[in-house]
Amino acid sequence: MDAFDDTSLALMKFGVGQPVPRKEDPTLLRGQGRYTDDINLPGQAYAVMVRSRIAHGVLKGIDAQAASALPGVLAILTHADLDAAGFGPLKCPMNIPQRDGSPMKTPPRPSLAKGKVRFVGEAVACVVAETAVQAKDAAEAVELDIEELPAVTSPAAALKEGAPQLHAEAPGNLALDFHYGDAEAVKKAFAEAAHVTRLEIVSNRIIVNPMEPRSAIGAYDSKTGRFTLRVGCQGVMGMRGGLARDVLGLPPDRVRVLTGNVGGSFGMKSQVYPEYGPLLLASKTLGRPVKWTDERSESFLSDHHGRDHQRVAKLALDKDGKFLAVRLTGTGNAGAYIYPPMPATTNAVKNVIDVYRTPAMEVNSKVVFTNTTPIGAYRGAGRPEGNYYMERLIDTAAREMGIDRVELRRRNHIAPGQMPYKAPSGMNYDSGEFTTVLDKALLAADWQGFDKRRKESAARNKLRGRGIGSYLEVTGPPAKEYGGIRFEADGKITMLSGTLDYGQGHATPFAQVLSDKLGIPFERFQLLQGDSDQLKVGGGTGGSKSALVASQAFLEAGDKLIEQGKQIAAHVLEASAVDIEFARGRFTIAGTDRGVSILELADKLRSGLSLPADVPPSLDVSHISDNPPFSFPNGCHVAEVEIDRDTGQIEVVRYFMVNDFGTVINPMLTAGQAHGGVIQGIGQALMERTVYDPQGQPVTGSYMDYALPRASDAPDFSIENHSVPCKTNLLGVKGCGEAGCAGALPSVMNAVVDALSEVGVTHIDMPVTPEKVWRVLNGS
């Protein structure tokens, strides 16, 4: 069998579109992963944070005298130490204009509390000792003198006149009064509408709970004056930039960020956290590395939370059920400090239109400070909510108008012939076959056979409901991304990317793309993402963009490699570069069988091949890609639930999804991403509930009180891809990482309401816990 056939067979197994297992799985399954807490540096000390137990108060004093005298204690840092060292506060890097055009309120967040404490769990001091146990003992001995103030935990209460004020910079606790849309067009559409559907909808607060708690090791090199932070994050370049710019006040090249394996994040680990500055200062002060690892109960307080929005959603329809306008009005809970993305502002705007022709839209959102843990990104960051609002409105409108819910969706779908479609959100949809996707999902779910299944459930004293959750997400925000290809001395080929894998499995699909492009064996590739010293730029991983932006960067880098290779091959083959052709990993002289492979060229270069001055000296490529614009993954999920009349227990018994992720690089990995997102959606819909008491104390502070979905809560999934390649990037891919959540929230909640409609329920808010359902069923 010749080389051409070998390459063809390899691409059939490892090329784009093949279900290739993740490269890292054998290492991780053997327990050989290297997470931040697995790392121990010579001479390292250990840090523990002293946190406020009061939600709101004046910090009058910190008594560390007794703690400092305890065995092993090396240092106790407060805000005064950070100020003296010139360390700055954390700052929100984004600024969304207010309704009146003025900038939003972004009070700085001190790494260690200064003057006031604003939520339970806010870091006040950093204790460093020889051992973690000694540091913890000393932290418990630090006494905080806090004059307690009244607390406020909900946006509605925080906006009331006379409410406790968190920040002098934000009168009335208002961070942002946001408006988007054509208010006059929406007003006119509602005035002329034959029917208006109105819903009050809550998107409940979520505690993120990745498998790996946060951990970091700060180190300072006095010889070079450089700081190094080893930390689990979502992108080393963004983390480096935030640390250098805001906290340290240094040029970026004075900071190095290293990231190994990361055990989940879902958006939460993307930002610079307050603990990181004190670790770096302690290392510089003590002349040794300093390590900190969160405990799970601490992470409930200190990790950013997700969601927490309250909306009045309205949909205007004409007499035939055609959508005229949609309006969202409400609040988003920012918590005690502002962090991007803003709660349900721009992402709600981009995603609420979903897959439907809706001529006009308006979003009014007040983002409010409260005495709660700050809100940050959580899988989808406003995109699942936007789809959830629209899909709940549609089911409700269908019932109120006496129109079949499937038919109402079909009447309003954006048709393929209308692409590209300019949505009132400002987005330009490039592709999608929304009615076909819906029809495929209904067929897979046996929509027509539901009545038989409902009767079977009734015979077992259970209610049964079915729900549709169509979605369209705006993913892959445009930004620069790095695509490097480096030929190593051992014959391996390193892919360098500014994205970062925290569970997605990047090494495999990225290798598939380059193997397909360059004809190089899949197993030769390895991935480097976690060292800021070896990257030029990097947007990190978030917004379901990695496959899109990395494939674009690597394909462009591949083109550069081929052009360099043609010049080098021309010299080796004693031909003109214009006569060199490339296919399946080989450079050949046009019209002949004389050629040389990429790997052979790499071997020759490693052996010291002498090249003319005008020929590239290497096959290595260092490429910065101007990323393609947004992509628009979409799909339709269909869920069926059973509700036990006696206990209120809900079980998702059937789940079907048809997704349009454009060109699918690896169907095994996209299925895994969809499964995980659906389970997180089920968790938010049915069980996850974050509760604060009136004093701002978290009531659901551990797994004893905060329910997460278990394997037994997962239904059997049916997943199908209906791929319509995206037209905005070279490979035609669309994001997939957060689509599971986007489809799960509406499909599960529509199914729950459908089941409870037998007892007169027309809407119920998440989470639909057994207690809540039992009370509904028993009239209490």
Short mmCIF file of N, CA and C in Angstrom, two decimals, residues 332-419:
data_model
loop_
_atom_site.label_atom_id
_atom_site.label_comp_id
_atom_site.label_asym_id
_atom_site.label_seq_id
_atom_site.Cartn_x
_atom_site.Cartn_y
_atom_site.Cartn_z
N GLY A 332 -31.16 42.44 37.07
CA GLY A 332 -30.13 41.42 37.21
C GLY A 332 -29.36 41.69 38.48
N ASN A 333 -29.15 40.65 39.27
CA ASN A 333 -28.43 40.80 40.53
C ASN A 333 -26.93 40.72 40.25
N ALA A 334 -26.20 41.80 40.50
CA ALA A 334 -24.76 41.80 40.28
C ALA A 334 -23.99 41.21 41.44
N GLY A 335 -24.65 41.09 42.62
CA GLY A 335 -23.90 40.78 43.81
C GLY A 335 -23.19 42.03 44.30
N ALA A 336 -22.13 41.84 45.09
CA ALA A 336 -21.49 42.97 45.74
C ALA A 336 -20.57 43.77 44.84
N TYR A 337 -20.09 43.15 43.75
CA TYR A 337 -19.18 43.82 42.83
C TYR A 337 -19.53 43.42 41.41
N ILE A 338 -19.09 44.24 40.46
CA ILE A 338 -19.39 43.99 39.05
C ILE A 338 -18.27 43.18 38.42
N TYR A 339 -18.67 42.13 37.75
CA TYR A 339 -17.74 41.34 36.94
C TYR A 339 -18.42 41.01 35.63
N PRO A 340 -17.66 40.95 34.54
CA PRO A 340 -18.27 40.57 33.26
C PRO A 340 -18.54 39.08 33.24
N PRO A 341 -19.54 38.61 32.45
CA PRO A 341 -20.44 39.48 31.70
C PRO A 341 -21.52 40.04 32.59
N MET A 342 -22.02 41.18 32.25
CA MET A 342 -23.08 41.78 33.04
C MET A 342 -24.29 40.85 33.05
N PRO A 343 -24.96 40.75 34.19
CA PRO A 343 -26.09 39.82 34.27
C PRO A 343 -27.17 40.11 33.23
N ALA A 344 -27.30 39.20 32.28
CA ALA A 344 -28.41 39.19 31.33
C ALA A 344 -28.63 40.52 30.63
N THR A 345 -27.58 41.13 30.16
CA THR A 345 -27.74 42.38 29.42
C THR A 345 -27.51 42.13 27.95
N THR A 346 -26.27 42.24 27.49
CA THR A 346 -26.01 42.12 26.06
C THR A 346 -26.31 40.72 25.54
N ASN A 347 -26.04 39.69 26.32
CA ASN A 347 -26.31 38.33 25.83
C ASN A 347 -27.80 38.05 25.73
N ALA A 348 -28.59 38.63 26.63
CA ALA A 348 -30.04 38.49 26.50
C ALA A 348 -30.52 39.16 25.23
N VAL A 349 -29.93 40.31 24.93
CA VAL A 349 -30.29 41.02 23.70
C VAL A 349 -30.00 40.15 22.48
N LYS A 350 -28.82 39.57 22.44
CA LYS A 350 -28.39 38.82 21.27
C LYS A 350 -29.19 37.55 21.05
N ASN A 351 -29.74 36.98 22.13
CA ASN A 351 -30.28 35.63 22.01
C ASN A 351 -31.78 35.50 22.15
N VAL A 352 -32.47 36.52 22.62
CA VAL A 352 -33.91 36.36 22.87
C VAL A 352 -34.70 36.19 21.57
N ILE A 353 -34.19 36.70 20.46
CA ILE A 353 -34.91 36.55 19.19
C ILE A 353 -34.99 35.09 18.78
N ASP A 354 -33.98 34.28 19.21
CA ASP A 354 -34.04 32.85 18.98
C ASP A 354 -34.06 32.58 17.48
N VAL A 355 -34.94 31.70 17.00
CA VAL A 355 -34.98 31.31 15.59
C VAL A 355 -36.20 31.89 14.88
N TYR A 356 -36.73 32.99 15.41
CA TYR A 356 -38.04 33.47 14.95
C TYR A 356 -37.97 34.86 14.33
N ARG A 357 -38.78 35.07 13.30
CA ARG A 357 -38.94 36.40 12.70
C ARG A 357 -39.69 37.27 13.70
N THR A 358 -39.01 38.23 14.25
CA THR A 358 -39.61 39.15 15.23
C THR A 358 -39.14 40.54 14.85
N PRO A 359 -40.00 41.35 14.26
CA PRO A 359 -39.56 42.62 13.67
C PRO A 359 -38.96 43.61 14.66
N ALA A 360 -39.42 43.61 15.91
CA ALA A 360 -38.96 44.64 16.84
C ALA A 360 -38.70 44.02 18.21
N MET A 361 -37.77 44.61 18.93
CA MET A 361 -37.46 44.13 20.27
C MET A 361 -36.99 45.28 21.15
N GLU A 362 -37.14 45.07 22.45
CA GLU A 362 -36.68 46.05 23.43
C GLU A 362 -36.27 45.30 24.69
N VAL A 363 -35.12 45.66 25.24
CA VAL A 363 -34.66 45.08 26.50
C VAL A 363 -34.35 46.22 27.46
N ASN A 364 -34.98 46.19 28.63
CA ASN A 364 -34.73 47.14 29.70
C ASN A 364 -34.25 46.35 30.91
N SER A 365 -33.06 46.65 31.38
CA SER A 365 -32.51 45.86 32.48
C SER A 365 -31.77 46.76 33.46
N LYS A 366 -32.10 46.62 34.72
CA LYS A 366 -31.38 47.31 35.77
C LYS A 366 -30.50 46.30 36.49
N VAL A 367 -29.20 46.56 36.46
CA VAL A 367 -28.23 45.68 37.12
C VAL A 367 -27.92 46.30 38.48
N VAL A 368 -28.07 45.51 39.54
CA VAL A 368 -28.17 46.07 40.88
C VAL A 368 -27.16 45.41 41.82
N PHE A 369 -26.52 46.23 42.66
CA PHE A 369 -25.62 45.72 43.69
C PHE A 369 -26.43 45.21 44.89
N THR A 370 -26.02 44.06 45.42
CA THR A 370 -26.62 43.51 46.63
C THR A 370 -25.52 42.91 47.50
N ASN A 371 -25.85 42.60 48.75
CA ASN A 371 -24.88 42.01 49.67
C ASN A 371 -24.84 40.50 49.50
N THR A 372 -24.46 40.08 48.29
CA THR A 372 -24.35 38.66 47.97
C THR A 372 -23.07 38.44 47.17
N THR A 373 -22.67 37.19 47.06
CA THR A 373 -21.49 36.85 46.26
C THR A 373 -21.66 37.41 44.85
N PRO A 374 -20.61 38.02 44.29
CA PRO A 374 -20.73 38.58 42.93
C PRO A 374 -21.15 37.53 41.90
N ILE A 375 -21.88 38.02 40.92
CA ILE A 375 -22.34 37.18 39.81
C ILE A 375 -21.37 37.30 38.65
N GLY A 376 -21.02 36.17 38.05
CA GLY A 376 -20.17 36.17 36.86
C GLY A 376 -20.74 35.24 35.82
N ALA A 377 -19.88 34.80 34.93
CA ALA A 377 -20.32 33.93 33.83
C ALA A 377 -20.63 32.53 34.36
N TYR A 378 -21.69 31.94 33.82
CA TYR A 378 -22.02 30.54 34.06
C TYR A 378 -22.59 29.99 32.77
N ARG A 379 -22.12 28.89 32.34
CA ARG A 379 -22.40 28.23 31.07
C ARG A 379 -23.53 28.87 30.24
N GLY A 380 -23.12 29.71 29.34
CA GLY A 380 -24.06 30.40 28.47
C GLY A 380 -24.16 31.88 28.76
N ALA A 381 -24.06 32.25 30.07
CA ALA A 381 -23.95 33.66 30.48
C ALA A 381 -25.00 34.55 29.83
N GLY A 382 -26.26 34.21 29.99
CA GLY A 382 -27.35 35.02 29.45
C GLY A 382 -27.96 34.46 28.18
N ARG A 383 -27.22 33.60 27.48
CA ARG A 383 -27.77 33.04 26.24
C ARG A 383 -28.87 32.01 26.51
N PRO A 384 -28.67 31.06 27.43
CA PRO A 384 -29.78 30.14 27.72
C PRO A 384 -31.03 30.87 28.21
N GLU A 385 -30.82 31.93 29.01
CA GLU A 385 -31.97 32.65 29.53
C GLU A 385 -32.75 33.33 28.41
N GLY A 386 -32.03 33.93 27.45
CA GLY A 386 -32.73 34.58 26.35
C GLY A 386 -33.62 33.62 25.59
N ASN A 387 -33.09 32.43 25.31
CA ASN A 387 -33.91 31.42 24.63
C ASN A 387 -35.06 30.94 25.53
N TYR A 388 -34.78 30.80 26.81
CA TYR A 388 -35.80 30.35 27.77
C TYR A 388 -36.98 31.31 27.80
N TYR A 389 -36.69 32.62 27.86
CA TYR A 389 -37.77 33.60 27.90
C TYR A 389 -38.66 33.46 26.67
N MET A 390 -38.04 33.38 25.49
CA MET A 390 -38.83 33.32 24.26
C MET A 390 -39.64 32.03 24.18
N GLU A 391 -39.03 30.91 24.51
CA GLU A 391 -39.74 29.63 24.37
C GLU A 391 -40.89 29.51 25.37
N ARG A 392 -40.73 30.06 26.56
CA ARG A 392 -41.86 30.06 27.50
C ARG A 392 -42.98 30.98 27.00
N LEU A 393 -42.60 32.12 26.44
CA LEU A 393 -43.61 33.01 25.88
C LEU A 393 -44.40 32.32 24.77
N ILE A 394 -43.71 31.57 23.93
CA ILE A 394 -44.38 30.93 22.79
C ILE A 394 -45.37 29.88 23.28
N ASP A 395 -44.97 29.02 24.20
CA ASP A 395 -45.90 28.02 24.71
C ASP A 395 -47.11 28.67 25.36
N THR A 396 -46.86 29.75 26.10
CA THR A 396 -47.97 30.43 26.78
C THR A 396 -48.89 31.09 25.76
N ALA A 397 -48.32 31.76 24.76
CA ALA A 397 -49.13 32.40 23.73
C ALA A 397 -49.95 31.38 22.96
N ALA A 398 -49.37 30.23 22.67
CA ALA A 398 -50.09 29.18 21.94
C ALA A 398 -51.32 28.74 22.73
N ARG A 399 -51.15 28.54 24.03
CA ARG A 399 -52.29 28.11 24.86
C ARG A 399 -53.34 29.21 24.91
N GLU A 400 -52.91 30.46 25.10
CA GLU A 400 -53.86 31.56 25.23
C GLU A 400 -54.62 31.83 23.93
N MET A 401 -53.98 31.61 22.79
CA MET A 401 -54.62 31.90 21.50
C MET A 401 -55.27 30.69 20.87
N GLY A 402 -55.10 29.52 21.47
CA GLY A 402 -55.70 28.32 20.91
C GLY A 402 -55.02 27.84 19.65
N ILE A 403 -53.72 28.11 19.55
CA ILE A 403 -52.93 27.67 18.40
C ILE A 403 -51.99 26.57 18.85
N ASP A 404 -51.84 25.53 18.05
CA ASP A 404 -50.92 24.46 18.39
C ASP A 404 -49.51 25.02 18.55
N ARG A 405 -48.82 24.59 19.61
CA ARG A 405 -47.50 25.17 19.92
C ARG A 405 -46.47 24.89 18.83
N VAL A 406 -46.59 23.74 18.17
CA VAL A 406 -45.67 23.43 17.07
C VAL A 406 -45.97 24.33 15.88
N GLU A 407 -47.24 24.47 15.57
CA GLU A 407 -47.64 25.30 14.44
C GLU A 407 -47.24 26.76 14.65
N LEU A 408 -47.38 27.25 15.89
CA LEU A 408 -47.01 28.64 16.17
C LEU A 408 -45.52 28.86 15.91
N ARG A 409 -44.72 27.88 16.25
CA ARG A 409 -43.28 28.01 15.99
C ARG A 409 -43.01 27.99 14.48
N ARG A 410 -43.64 27.08 13.78
CA ARG A 410 -43.40 26.99 12.33
C ARG A 410 -43.79 28.28 11.62
N ARG A 411 -44.89 28.88 12.04
CA ARG A 411 -45.36 30.11 11.38
C ARG A 411 -44.34 31.24 11.49
N ASN A 412 -43.54 31.19 12.53
CA ASN A 412 -42.65 32.32 12.82
C ASN A 412 -41.17 32.02 12.58
N HIS A 413 -40.86 30.82 12.12
CA HIS A 413 -39.46 30.51 11.85
C HIS A 413 -38.88 31.40 10.76
N ILE A 414 -37.63 31.77 10.95
CA ILE A 414 -36.87 32.40 9.87
C ILE A 414 -36.56 31.31 8.85
N ALA A 415 -36.90 31.54 7.61
CA ALA A 415 -36.73 30.52 6.57
C ALA A 415 -35.32 30.56 6.00
N PRO A 416 -34.84 29.42 5.49
CA PRO A 416 -33.49 29.40 4.89
C PRO A 416 -33.33 30.43 3.78
N GLY A 417 -34.40 30.67 3.02
CA GLY A 417 -34.33 31.63 1.94
C GLY A 417 -34.19 33.06 2.39
N GLN A 418 -34.39 33.31 3.68
CA GLN A 418 -34.26 34.66 4.21
C GLN A 418 -32.84 34.94 4.74
N MET A 419 -31.97 33.94 4.62
CA MET A 419 -30.58 34.13 5.05
C MET A 419 -29.78 34.87 3.98
#
